[in-house]
CSV table of C-alpha atoms in Angstrom, one decimal:
chain,number,residue,atom,x,y,z
L,1,UNK,CA,84.6,106.4,106.8
L,2,UNK,CA,83.4,105.0,110.0
L,3,UNK,CA,85.2,105.1,113.1
L,4,UNK,CA,86.6,101.8,113.1
L,5,UNK,CA,88.7,102.6,109.9
L,6,UNK,CA,91.8,105.0,110.1
L,7,UNK,CA,93.1,106.3,106.8
L,8,UNK,CA,96.8,107.8,106.9
L,9,UNK,CA,98.0,109.4,103.4
L,10,UNK,CA,101.8,108.4,102.6
L,11,UNK,CA,103.8,110.7,100.1
L,12,UNK,CA,107.0,109.5,99.1
L,13,UNK,CA,109.8,110.6,96.9
L,14,UNK,CA,112.3,108.4,95.3
L,15,UNK,CA,115.7,109.2,96.4
L,16,UNK,CA,117.3,106.4,93.9
L,17,UNK,CA,115.3,104.8,90.9
L,18,UNK,CA,113.0,102.5,92.0
L,19,UNK,CA,112.8,99.1,90.4
L,20,UNK,CA,110.1,96.6,91.2
L,21,UNK,CA,109.9,93.9,88.6
L,22,UNK,CA,107.0,92.1,87.1
L,23,UNK,CA,108.6,89.1,87.6
L,24,UNK,CA,109.0,88.1,83.9
L,25,UNK,CA,105.6,88.1,82.8
L,26,UNK,CA,105.5,90.6,80.3
L,27,UNK,CA,108.0,91.8,77.2
L,28,UNK,CA,109.2,95.2,76.5
L,29,UNK,CA,111.9,97.1,75.1
L,30,UNK,CA,114.1,96.0,78.1
L,31,UNK,CA,114.7,92.9,79.5
L,32,UNK,CA,113.6,93.8,83.3
L,33,UNK,CA,110.5,95.5,82.8
L,34,UNK,CA,108.5,97.1,86.0
L,35,UNK,CA,105.1,96.9,87.4
L,36,UNK,CA,102.5,99.0,85.7
L,37,UNK,CA,99.0,99.7,86.5
L,38,UNK,CA,97.0,97.8,83.7
L,39,UNK,CA,94.7,100.4,83.0
L,40,UNK,CA,96.7,103.5,82.5
L,41,UNK,CA,100.2,101.8,81.7
L,42,UNK,CA,101.7,104.0,84.5
L,43,UNK,CA,104.4,102.5,86.6
L,44,UNK,CA,103.6,102.0,90.4
L,45,UNK,CA,104.7,100.7,93.7
L,46,UNK,CA,102.5,97.8,94.5
L,47,UNK,CA,100.7,98.0,98.1
L,48,UNK,CA,102.3,94.3,98.3
L,49,UNK,CA,105.8,95.5,98.0
L,50,UNK,CA,105.3,98.2,100.6
L,51,UNK,CA,103.6,96.0,103.0
L,52,UNK,CA,106.1,93.2,102.9
L,53,UNK,CA,108.9,95.5,103.3
L,54,UNK,CA,107.6,97.5,106.1
L,55,UNK,CA,106.7,94.1,107.9
L,56,UNK,CA,110.6,93.4,107.7
L,57,UNK,CA,111.6,96.9,108.9
L,58,UNK,CA,109.1,96.8,111.9
L,59,UNK,CA,110.2,93.4,112.6
L,60,UNK,CA,113.6,94.3,112.6
L,61,UNK,CA,113.4,97.5,114.8
L,62,UNK,CA,111.6,95.3,117.5
L,63,UNK,CA,114.2,92.6,117.4
L,64,UNK,CA,117.1,95.3,117.5
L,65,UNK,CA,115.6,96.7,120.8
L,66,UNK,CA,115.6,93.4,122.8
L,67,UNK,CA,118.7,93.1,125.3
L,68,UNK,CA,121.4,90.6,124.0
L,69,UNK,CA,120.4,88.0,126.5
L,70,UNK,CA,116.9,87.6,125.4
L,71,UNK,CA,117.2,88.4,121.5
L,72,UNK,CA,117.5,84.3,120.3
L,73,UNK,CA,116.3,82.6,123.5
L,74,UNK,CA,112.4,83.0,124.2
L,75,UNK,CA,112.6,80.9,127.2
L,76,UNK,CA,114.2,83.2,129.0
L,77,UNK,CA,111.9,86.2,128.4
L,78,UNK,CA,109.3,84.0,130.4
L,79,UNK,CA,108.2,85.7,133.7
L,80,UNK,CA,110.0,89.1,132.8
L,81,UNK,CA,108.2,92.4,132.5
L,82,UNK,CA,108.3,94.1,128.8
L,83,UNK,CA,110.4,96.9,130.2
L,84,UNK,CA,113.1,94.4,131.3
L,85,UNK,CA,113.1,92.8,127.8
L,86,UNK,CA,114.0,96.0,125.9
L,87,UNK,CA,116.5,98.2,125.9
L,88,UNK,CA,115.0,102.1,125.7
L,89,UNK,CA,111.7,100.5,124.2
L,90,UNK,CA,109.4,102.7,122.2
L,91,UNK,CA,105.8,102.8,123.5
L,92,UNK,CA,104.5,100.4,120.6
L,93,UNK,CA,107.2,97.9,121.9
L,94,UNK,CA,106.3,97.9,125.7
L,95,UNK,CA,102.9,98.8,125.8
L,96,UNK,CA,101.7,95.4,124.0
L,97,UNK,CA,102.2,92.2,125.7
L,98,UNK,CA,102.3,90.0,122.6
L,99,UNK,CA,105.9,91.7,121.6
L,100,UNK,CA,107.7,89.1,124.1
L,101,UNK,CA,106.9,86.4,121.7
L,102,UNK,CA,108.4,88.6,118.7
L,103,UNK,CA,111.2,87.0,116.5
L,104,UNK,CA,112.7,88.2,113.1
L,105,UNK,CA,111.0,85.4,111.4
L,106,UNK,CA,107.7,87.1,112.0
L,107,UNK,CA,108.5,89.0,108.8
L,108,UNK,CA,108.7,87.0,105.5
L,109,UNK,CA,107.0,84.2,104.4
L,110,UNK,CA,106.0,81.9,107.5
L,111,UNK,CA,108.3,78.8,107.3
L,112,UNK,CA,106.2,76.9,109.9
L,113,UNK,CA,102.6,77.8,108.4
L,114,UNK,CA,101.7,74.2,109.2
L,115,UNK,CA,102.3,74.4,113.0
L,116,UNK,CA,99.4,75.4,115.3
L,117,UNK,CA,99.0,78.7,117.1
L,118,UNK,CA,100.0,77.1,120.3
L,119,UNK,CA,103.1,75.0,118.8
L,120,UNK,CA,104.4,78.3,117.5
L,121,UNK,CA,104.5,80.3,120.9
L,122,UNK,CA,108.0,79.5,121.9
L,123,UNK,CA,109.4,78.5,118.5
L,124,UNK,CA,112.5,80.2,117.3
L,125,UNK,CA,111.2,80.4,113.7
L,126,UNK,CA,108.0,80.8,111.8
L,127,UNK,CA,105.5,83.7,112.4
L,128,UNK,CA,104.6,84.0,116.4
L,129,UNK,CA,100.9,85.1,115.7
L,130,UNK,CA,101.2,87.2,118.8
L,131,UNK,CA,103.5,90.2,118.5
L,132,UNK,CA,102.4,93.7,116.6
L,133,UNK,CA,103.8,92.7,113.5
L,134,UNK,CA,101.9,89.3,113.2
L,135,UNK,CA,98.7,91.2,114.4
L,136,UNK,CA,99.3,94.3,112.4
L,137,UNK,CA,100.3,92.7,109.1
L,138,UNK,CA,98.2,89.4,109.7
L,139,UNK,CA,99.5,85.7,110.0
L,140,UNK,CA,98.1,82.1,109.0
L,141,UNK,CA,98.7,79.2,111.1
L,142,UNK,CA,97.6,75.9,110.7
L,143,UNK,CA,94.2,76.2,113.3
L,144,UNK,CA,94.1,80.3,113.7
L,145,UNK,CA,94.7,82.8,111.1
L,146,UNK,CA,94.0,86.6,111.3
L,147,UNK,CA,93.9,89.2,108.6
L,148,UNK,CA,96.2,92.0,109.3
L,149,UNK,CA,94.7,95.4,110.7
L,150,UNK,CA,96.8,97.3,108.3
L,151,UNK,CA,95.5,97.7,104.4
L,152,UNK,CA,98.1,99.4,102.0
L,153,UNK,CA,97.0,100.7,98.7
L,154,UNK,CA,99.5,100.9,95.8
L,155,UNK,CA,101.6,104.0,95.8
L,156,UNK,CA,100.6,105.6,92.8
L,157,UNK,CA,103.0,108.4,90.8
L,158,UNK,CA,101.8,111.9,91.5
L,159,UNK,CA,104.5,114.1,90.4
L,160,UNK,CA,107.0,113.0,87.5
L,161,UNK,CA,110.0,114.7,86.8
L,162,UNK,CA,110.9,115.3,83.1
L,163,UNK,CA,113.7,117.4,81.9
L,164,UNK,CA,112.5,120.3,79.8
L,165,UNK,CA,114.6,123.7,78.4
L,166,UNK,CA,113.6,125.5,81.6
L,167,UNK,CA,115.1,122.6,83.8
L,168,UNK,CA,113.4,119.8,85.7
L,169,UNK,CA,109.7,120.2,86.1
L,170,UNK,CA,107.4,117.7,87.8
L,171,UNK,CA,104.4,116.6,85.7
L,172,UNK,CA,101.0,115.7,86.8
L,173,UNK,CA,97.4,115.4,85.4
L,174,UNK,CA,93.9,116.0,86.5
L,175,UNK,CA,93.3,112.4,86.9
L,176,UNK,CA,96.4,111.7,89.1
L,177,UNK,CA,95.5,114.7,91.3
L,178,UNK,CA,91.9,113.9,91.3
L,179,UNK,CA,91.1,117.4,90.5
L,180,UNK,CA,89.3,119.5,87.5
L,181,UNK,CA,91.2,121.6,85.6
L,182,UNK,CA,90.2,123.4,82.3
L,183,UNK,CA,92.9,121.9,79.9
L,184,UNK,CA,92.4,121.5,76.2
L,185,UNK,CA,93.8,118.9,74.3
L,186,UNK,CA,97.4,118.7,73.5
L,187,UNK,CA,98.2,121.7,75.6
L,188,UNK,CA,99.7,121.8,79.2
L,189,UNK,CA,99.2,124.2,82.3
L,190,UNK,CA,102.3,126.0,84.2
L,191,UNK,CA,102.5,128.1,87.0
L,192,UNK,CA,102.7,131.5,85.0
L,193,UNK,CA,101.4,130.2,81.5
L,194,UNK,CA,103.5,132.2,79.6
L,195,UNK,CA,106.2,130.0,78.4
L,196,UNK,CA,104.5,129.5,74.8
L,197,UNK,CA,105.6,126.2,74.2
L,198,UNK,CA,107.5,123.7,76.5
L,199,UNK,CA,109.2,120.7,75.7
L,200,UNK,CA,108.6,117.3,78.2
L,201,UNK,CA,111.3,115.0,77.1
L,202,UNK,CA,110.7,114.6,73.0
L,203,UNK,CA,107.2,116.2,73.3
L,204,UNK,CA,107.0,119.8,72.7
L,205,UNK,CA,103.6,120.9,73.8
L,206,UNK,CA,101.7,124.5,73.8
L,207,UNK,CA,101.3,126.1,77.1
L,208,UNK,CA,97.8,127.4,77.2
L,209,UNK,CA,97.5,129.2,80.7
L,210,UNK,CA,98.4,129.3,84.1
L,211,UNK,CA,97.3,126.6,86.7
L,212,UNK,CA,94.4,128.6,88.6
L,213,UNK,CA,94.1,126.3,91.6
L,214,UNK,CA,96.6,125.7,94.8
L,215,UNK,CA,98.2,122.5,94.6
L,216,UNK,CA,98.7,120.0,97.5
L,217,UNK,CA,102.1,120.1,97.6
L,218,UNK,CA,102.5,118.1,100.8
L,219,UNK,CA,105.4,119.7,102.2
L,220,UNK,CA,107.4,118.6,99.4
L,221,UNK,CA,110.8,120.2,98.8
L,222,UNK,CA,109.4,122.0,95.4
L,223,UNK,CA,107.2,124.9,94.3
L,224,UNK,CA,103.9,125.5,92.4
L,225,UNK,CA,106.6,126.8,89.6
L,226,UNK,CA,107.8,123.3,88.9
L,227,UNK,CA,104.8,121.6,88.1
L,228,UNK,CA,103.4,121.1,85.0
L,229,UNK,CA,99.8,119.8,84.4
L,230,UNK,CA,99.2,117.8,81.2
L,231,UNK,CA,96.1,116.4,79.7
L,232,UNK,CA,95.2,112.7,80.9
L,233,UNK,CA,95.6,111.5,77.5
L,234,UNK,CA,99.3,112.1,77.3
L,235,UNK,CA,100.6,111.8,80.7
L,236,UNK,CA,101.2,107.8,80.2
L,237,UNK,CA,102.9,108.4,77.3
L,238,UNK,CA,105.2,111.0,78.6
L,239,UNK,CA,105.9,109.0,82.0
L,240,UNK,CA,106.5,105.8,79.8
L,241,UNK,CA,109.2,107.9,77.3
L,242,UNK,CA,111.0,109.3,80.4
L,243,UNK,CA,111.7,106.3,82.4
L,244,UNK,CA,115.3,105.6,83.4
L,245,UNK,CA,117.0,102.9,81.5
L,246,UNK,CA,120.1,101.0,82.4
L,247,UNK,CA,122.2,98.5,80.6
L,248,UNK,CA,124.1,96.3,82.7
L,249,UNK,CA,126.6,93.5,81.6
L,250,UNK,CA,127.7,90.4,83.5
L,251,UNK,CA,131.9,90.3,84.2
L,252,UNK,CA,133.5,87.2,83.7
L,253,UNK,CA,135.8,86.7,86.7
L,254,UNK,CA,138.8,85.3,84.9
L,255,UNK,CA,139.2,88.0,82.4
L,256,UNK,CA,137.6,90.7,84.2
L,257,UNK,CA,136.1,91.9,81.4
L,258,UNK,CA,132.3,92.1,79.9
L,259,UNK,CA,130.9,88.4,79.4
L,260,UNK,CA,130.1,87.5,75.8
L,261,UNK,CA,126.1,87.6,75.7
L,262,UNK,CA,125.4,88.8,79.0
L,263,UNK,CA,124.1,92.0,78.4
L,264,UNK,CA,120.9,93.1,80.0
L,265,UNK,CA,118.9,96.3,80.4
L,266,UNK,CA,116.3,97.3,83.2
L,267,UNK,CA,114.1,100.1,83.3
L,268,UNK,CA,113.3,102.1,86.7
L,269,UNK,CA,111.0,105.0,87.8
L,270,UNK,CA,113.5,107.9,88.0
L,271,UNK,CA,114.9,109.7,91.3
L,272,UNK,CA,112.8,112.5,92.2
L,273,UNK,CA,109.5,110.8,91.7
L,274,UNK,CA,106.5,111.8,94.0
L,275,UNK,CA,104.4,109.0,95.0
L,276,UNK,CA,100.8,109.2,96.7
L,277,UNK,CA,99.0,106.2,98.5
L,278,UNK,CA,97.1,105.4,101.4
L,279,UNK,CA,97.2,102.9,104.8
L,280,UNK,CA,93.9,102.1,106.4
L,281,UNK,CA,93.9,100.9,109.8
L,282,UNK,CA,90.9,98.6,110.8
L,283,UNK,CA,90.0,98.3,114.6
L,284,UNK,CA,88.8,94.9,114.6
L,285,UNK,CA,86.7,93.9,117.8
L,286,UNK,CA,89.2,91.8,119.3
L,287,UNK,CA,90.9,91.7,122.9
L,288,UNK,CA,94.2,90.4,121.9
L,289,UNK,CA,94.7,93.1,119.1
L,290,UNK,CA,97.1,96.3,120.0
L,291,UNK,CA,95.9,99.6,119.9
L,292,UNK,CA,95.7,101.1,116.3
L,293,UNK,CA,97.7,103.9,117.1
L,294,UNK,CA,100.6,101.7,118.3
L,295,UNK,CA,100.5,100.1,115.3
L,296,UNK,CA,100.5,103.3,113.3
L,297,UNK,CA,103.3,104.4,115.8
L,298,UNK,CA,105.4,101.3,114.6
L,299,UNK,CA,105.3,102.3,111.1
L,300,UNK,CA,106.0,105.9,111.7
L,301,UNK,CA,109.3,104.8,113.6
L,302,UNK,CA,110.2,102.3,111.2
L,303,UNK,CA,109.8,104.5,108.1
L,304,UNK,CA,113.3,105.8,108.1
L,305,UNK,CA,114.7,102.4,106.9
L,306,UNK,CA,113.3,103.1,103.5
L,307,UNK,CA,115.7,106.1,103.4
L,308,UNK,CA,118.7,103.6,103.4
L,309,UNK,CA,117.8,99.9,102.9
L,310,UNK,CA,114.9,101.0,100.3
L,311,UNK,CA,112.5,99.2,98.4
L,312,UNK,CA,112.1,96.9,95.5
L,313,UNK,CA,115.0,95.0,93.5
L,314,UNK,CA,118.7,96.0,93.0
L,315,UNK,CA,118.9,98.0,96.1
L,316,UNK,CA,122.5,97.0,96.5
L,317,UNK,CA,123.3,98.3,93.2
L,318,UNK,CA,121.9,102.1,93.6
L,319,UNK,CA,118.4,101.4,93.0
L,320,UNK,CA,115.3,101.7,95.5
L,321,UNK,CA,115.7,104.4,98.4
L,322,UNK,CA,112.5,106.3,99.0
L,323,UNK,CA,111.7,109.0,101.5
L,324,UNK,CA,108.6,108.5,103.2
L,325,UNK,CA,105.9,111.0,105.0
L,326,UNK,CA,103.0,109.5,106.7
L,327,UNK,CA,100.4,111.9,107.9
Z,1,UNK,CA,88.2,96.0,60.3
Z,2,UNK,CA,92.0,95.3,60.5
Z,3,UNK,CA,93.6,93.3,63.2
Z,4,UNK,CA,96.0,95.3,64.5
Z,5,UNK,CA,97.9,92.7,66.6
Z,6,UNK,CA,98.1,90.1,63.7
Z,7,UNK,CA,99.9,93.5,61.6
Z,8,UNK,CA,102.3,94.1,64.2
Z,9,UNK,CA,103.0,90.3,64.5
Z,10,UNK,CA,103.7,90.0,60.9
Z,11,UNK,CA,105.9,93.1,60.9
Z,12,UNK,CA,107.9,91.8,63.8
Z,13,UNK,CA,108.2,88.8,62.0
Z,14,UNK,CA,109.4,90.4,58.7
Z,15,UNK,CA,112.0,92.4,60.2
Z,16,UNK,CA,113.6,89.3,61.6
Z,17,UNK,CA,113.2,87.3,58.4
Z,18,UNK,CA,114.9,89.8,56.4
Z,19,UNK,CA,117.6,90.0,59.1
Z,20,UNK,CA,118.0,86.1,58.5
Z,21,UNK,CA,119.1,87.0,54.9
Z,22,UNK,CA,121.8,89.4,55.8
Z,23,UNK,CA,124.5,87.0,56.0
Z,24,UNK,CA,127.6,88.7,57.5
Z,25,UNK,CA,126.0,91.6,58.7
Z,26,UNK,CA,123.1,89.8,60.8
Z,27,UNK,CA,124.7,90.3,64.4
Z,28,UNK,CA,124.8,94.0,63.4
Z,29,UNK,CA,121.5,94.3,62.1
Z,30,UNK,CA,120.1,92.2,65.2
Z,31,UNK,CA,121.9,94.7,67.6
Z,32,UNK,CA,120.0,97.4,65.5
Z,33,UNK,CA,116.7,96.4,66.8
Z,34,UNK,CA,117.5,96.9,70.4
Z,35,UNK,CA,119.3,100.5,69.3
Z,36,UNK,CA,116.5,101.7,67.1
Z,37,UNK,CA,113.9,100.8,69.8
Z,38,UNK,CA,115.8,102.9,72.5
Z,39,UNK,CA,116.0,105.5,70.0
Z,40,UNK,CA,112.2,105.4,69.3
Z,41,UNK,CA,111.5,105.2,73.0
Z,42,UNK,CA,113.8,107.9,74.3
Z,43,UNK,CA,113.8,110.3,71.2
Z,44,UNK,CA,110.5,109.7,69.2
Z,45,UNK,CA,109.4,108.6,65.8
Z,46,UNK,CA,111.0,111.3,63.5
Z,47,UNK,CA,114.6,110.5,65.3
Z,48,UNK,CA,114.1,106.9,64.7
Z,49,UNK,CA,113.7,107.8,61.0
Z,50,UNK,CA,116.8,109.7,61.0
Z,51,UNK,CA,118.8,107.4,63.0
Z,52,UNK,CA,117.6,104.4,60.4
Z,53,UNK,CA,118.6,106.9,57.7
Z,54,UNK,CA,122.0,107.6,59.3
Z,55,UNK,CA,123.1,104.2,60.1
Z,56,UNK,CA,121.9,102.8,56.4
Z,57,UNK,CA,119.4,100.4,57.9
Z,58,UNK,CA,116.4,101.8,56.2
Z,59,UNK,CA,116.2,99.0,53.9
Z,60,UNK,CA,114.6,97.0,56.9
Z,61,UNK,CA,113.7,99.2,59.6
Z,62,UNK,CA,111.8,101.7,57.3
Z,63,UNK,CA,110.8,99.3,54.2
Z,64,UNK,CA,109.6,96.6,56.7
Z,65,UNK,CA,107.4,98.5,58.6
Z,66,UNK,CA,105.3,99.9,55.7
Z,67,UNK,CA,102.0,98.1,56.6
Z,68,UNK,CA,102.1,100.0,59.9
Z,69,UNK,CA,101.6,103.3,57.9
Z,70,UNK,CA,98.0,102.1,57.2
Z,71,UNK,CA,96.8,102.6,60.5
Z,72,UNK,CA,97.5,106.3,60.4
Z,73,UNK,CA,96.0,108.9,58.1
Z,74,UNK,CA,98.7,110.3,55.9
Z,75,UNK,CA,97.9,109.6,52.3
Z,76,UNK,CA,100.3,109.5,49.0
Z,77,UNK,CA,103.6,110.6,51.0
Z,78,UNK,CA,106.7,109.6,50.5
Z,79,UNK,CA,108.9,108.1,53.7
Z,80,UNK,CA,110.3,111.5,54.4
Z,81,UNK,CA,107.0,113.1,54.2
Z,82,UNK,CA,105.3,110.7,56.0
Z,83,UNK,CA,107.7,111.2,59.1
Z,84,UNK,CA,107.4,115.0,58.9
Z,85,UNK,CA,103.7,114.8,58.7
Z,86,UNK,CA,103.1,112.3,61.2
Z,87,UNK,CA,103.9,114.7,64.1
Z,88,UNK,CA,101.2,117.4,63.0
Z,89,UNK,CA,98.9,115.2,64.9
Z,90,UNK,CA,99.7,114.5,68.5
Z,91,UNK,CA,97.4,111.2,69.1
Z,92,UNK,CA,98.2,110.0,65.7
Z,93,UNK,CA,101.9,110.6,66.2
Z,94,UNK,CA,101.9,108.6,69.8
Z,95,UNK,CA,99.4,105.9,68.2
Z,96,UNK,CA,102.3,105.1,65.3
Z,97,UNK,CA,104.7,105.4,68.0
Z,98,UNK,CA,103.3,102.7,70.2
Z,99,UNK,CA,102.5,100.4,67.2
Z,100,UNK,CA,106.1,100.8,66.0
Z,101,UNK,CA,107.5,100.3,69.5
Z,102,UNK,CA,105.6,97.2,69.7
Z,103,UNK,CA,106.5,95.9,66.3
Z,104,UNK,CA,110.3,96.3,67.4
Z,105,UNK,CA,109.5,94.8,70.7
Z,106,UNK,CA,108.2,91.4,69.1
Z,107,UNK,CA,111.2,91.9,66.6
Z,108,UNK,CA,113.5,91.8,69.3
Z,109,UNK,CA,112.1,88.7,70.9
Z,110,UNK,CA,112.0,86.7,67.7
Z,111,UNK,CA,115.6,87.5,67.2
Z,112,UNK,CA,116.5,86.2,70.5
Z,113,UNK,CA,114.8,83.1,69.8
Z,114,UNK,CA,116.4,83.0,66.6
Z,115,UNK,CA,119.7,83.2,69.1
Z,116,UNK,CA,118.6,80.4,71.1
Z,117,UNK,CA,118.0,78.0,68.5
Z,118,UNK,CA,121.6,79.0,66.7
Z,119,UNK,CA,123.3,78.0,69.8
Z,120,UNK,CA,121.4,74.7,70.2
């Protein structure tokens, strides 16, 4: 990789089931299906979901640090130093002057995309095009648009939890790990390799030997003993057979009972699933851009929001929380 | 050459067509599409067969899927033998599960369409 591109690895563990819907363009055994990789049919978290939520969390954190008198009124921010505008600002807030134009509307869809860059400067709504959020994640105004500095990949499943007779094990495959393992068709590898047979959900597979390589566990809270390597030909089937499925029903507010015909089902990636992806930072030659380190600091500083507010749908109903590690 | 999707389509359609003729038991059978689909996805093909037998719905959910059996290599077997022997080859088992699941998904949506037109 050249010097203009910096890559950070994201490792994430789902602490709730994760539901990221397809938007209804596919049918399945459940009413609300989740996003899958079209090639492997393995569920994933799309980079766009990650970028969208992270943009919102950075904008929210930045907004929360403005002193009360400057929060809404952009006119009052004029001629003030950045130190004066913020209460205990972090380096990524006070070291980039464009942040004085930041507003909460710098996240989400730009509701004033037809305004010019200049007209957006002091407006209370729409993307400002100047702050670390707009520069980092990109913006498009009527006359000027800028590609973001951050490039998010999808978060793909690295280890997937499955119930077995020996407790919960995390399955993975050579392709998911991007490594070669000597694994025969229809057999699996475990840490000690002497279990004989092991059931992964409803499939009972022969354990053919130990995992001979060291695995990249990314400081995760489990050991090599918890890992099972399955062939690439079976991984998708096992994952799809062990997704969480929830059945919900609408409640009739008059009777307080379930509403007739309002039963629906949703599938989700179960809690405990470990994902891996990357974020590339692109140092473009442009004086108006913030230092890439500041942009990454902003991400690092706001990743904790995923542990409370989460990602995807139904986050108010027990879904979506994620613990993110960014290296 | 056999057109896989056409057969799956046909099986899904025929399941719902047979349910249509069930008069009083129509709703019960319609609900069994979702239930059997859940059993198949969570517990596999053999359990699907046992579930259909246990609930006495094999007249539709086993008989109407006969055409799918042509796609796997188990010859001259009765139902019990077929479902027992299917798991001898894991890839055959997973493939059959996949096409059966697809047929039931089609049936599920055919049945939903039925509900809408009934309400209209």
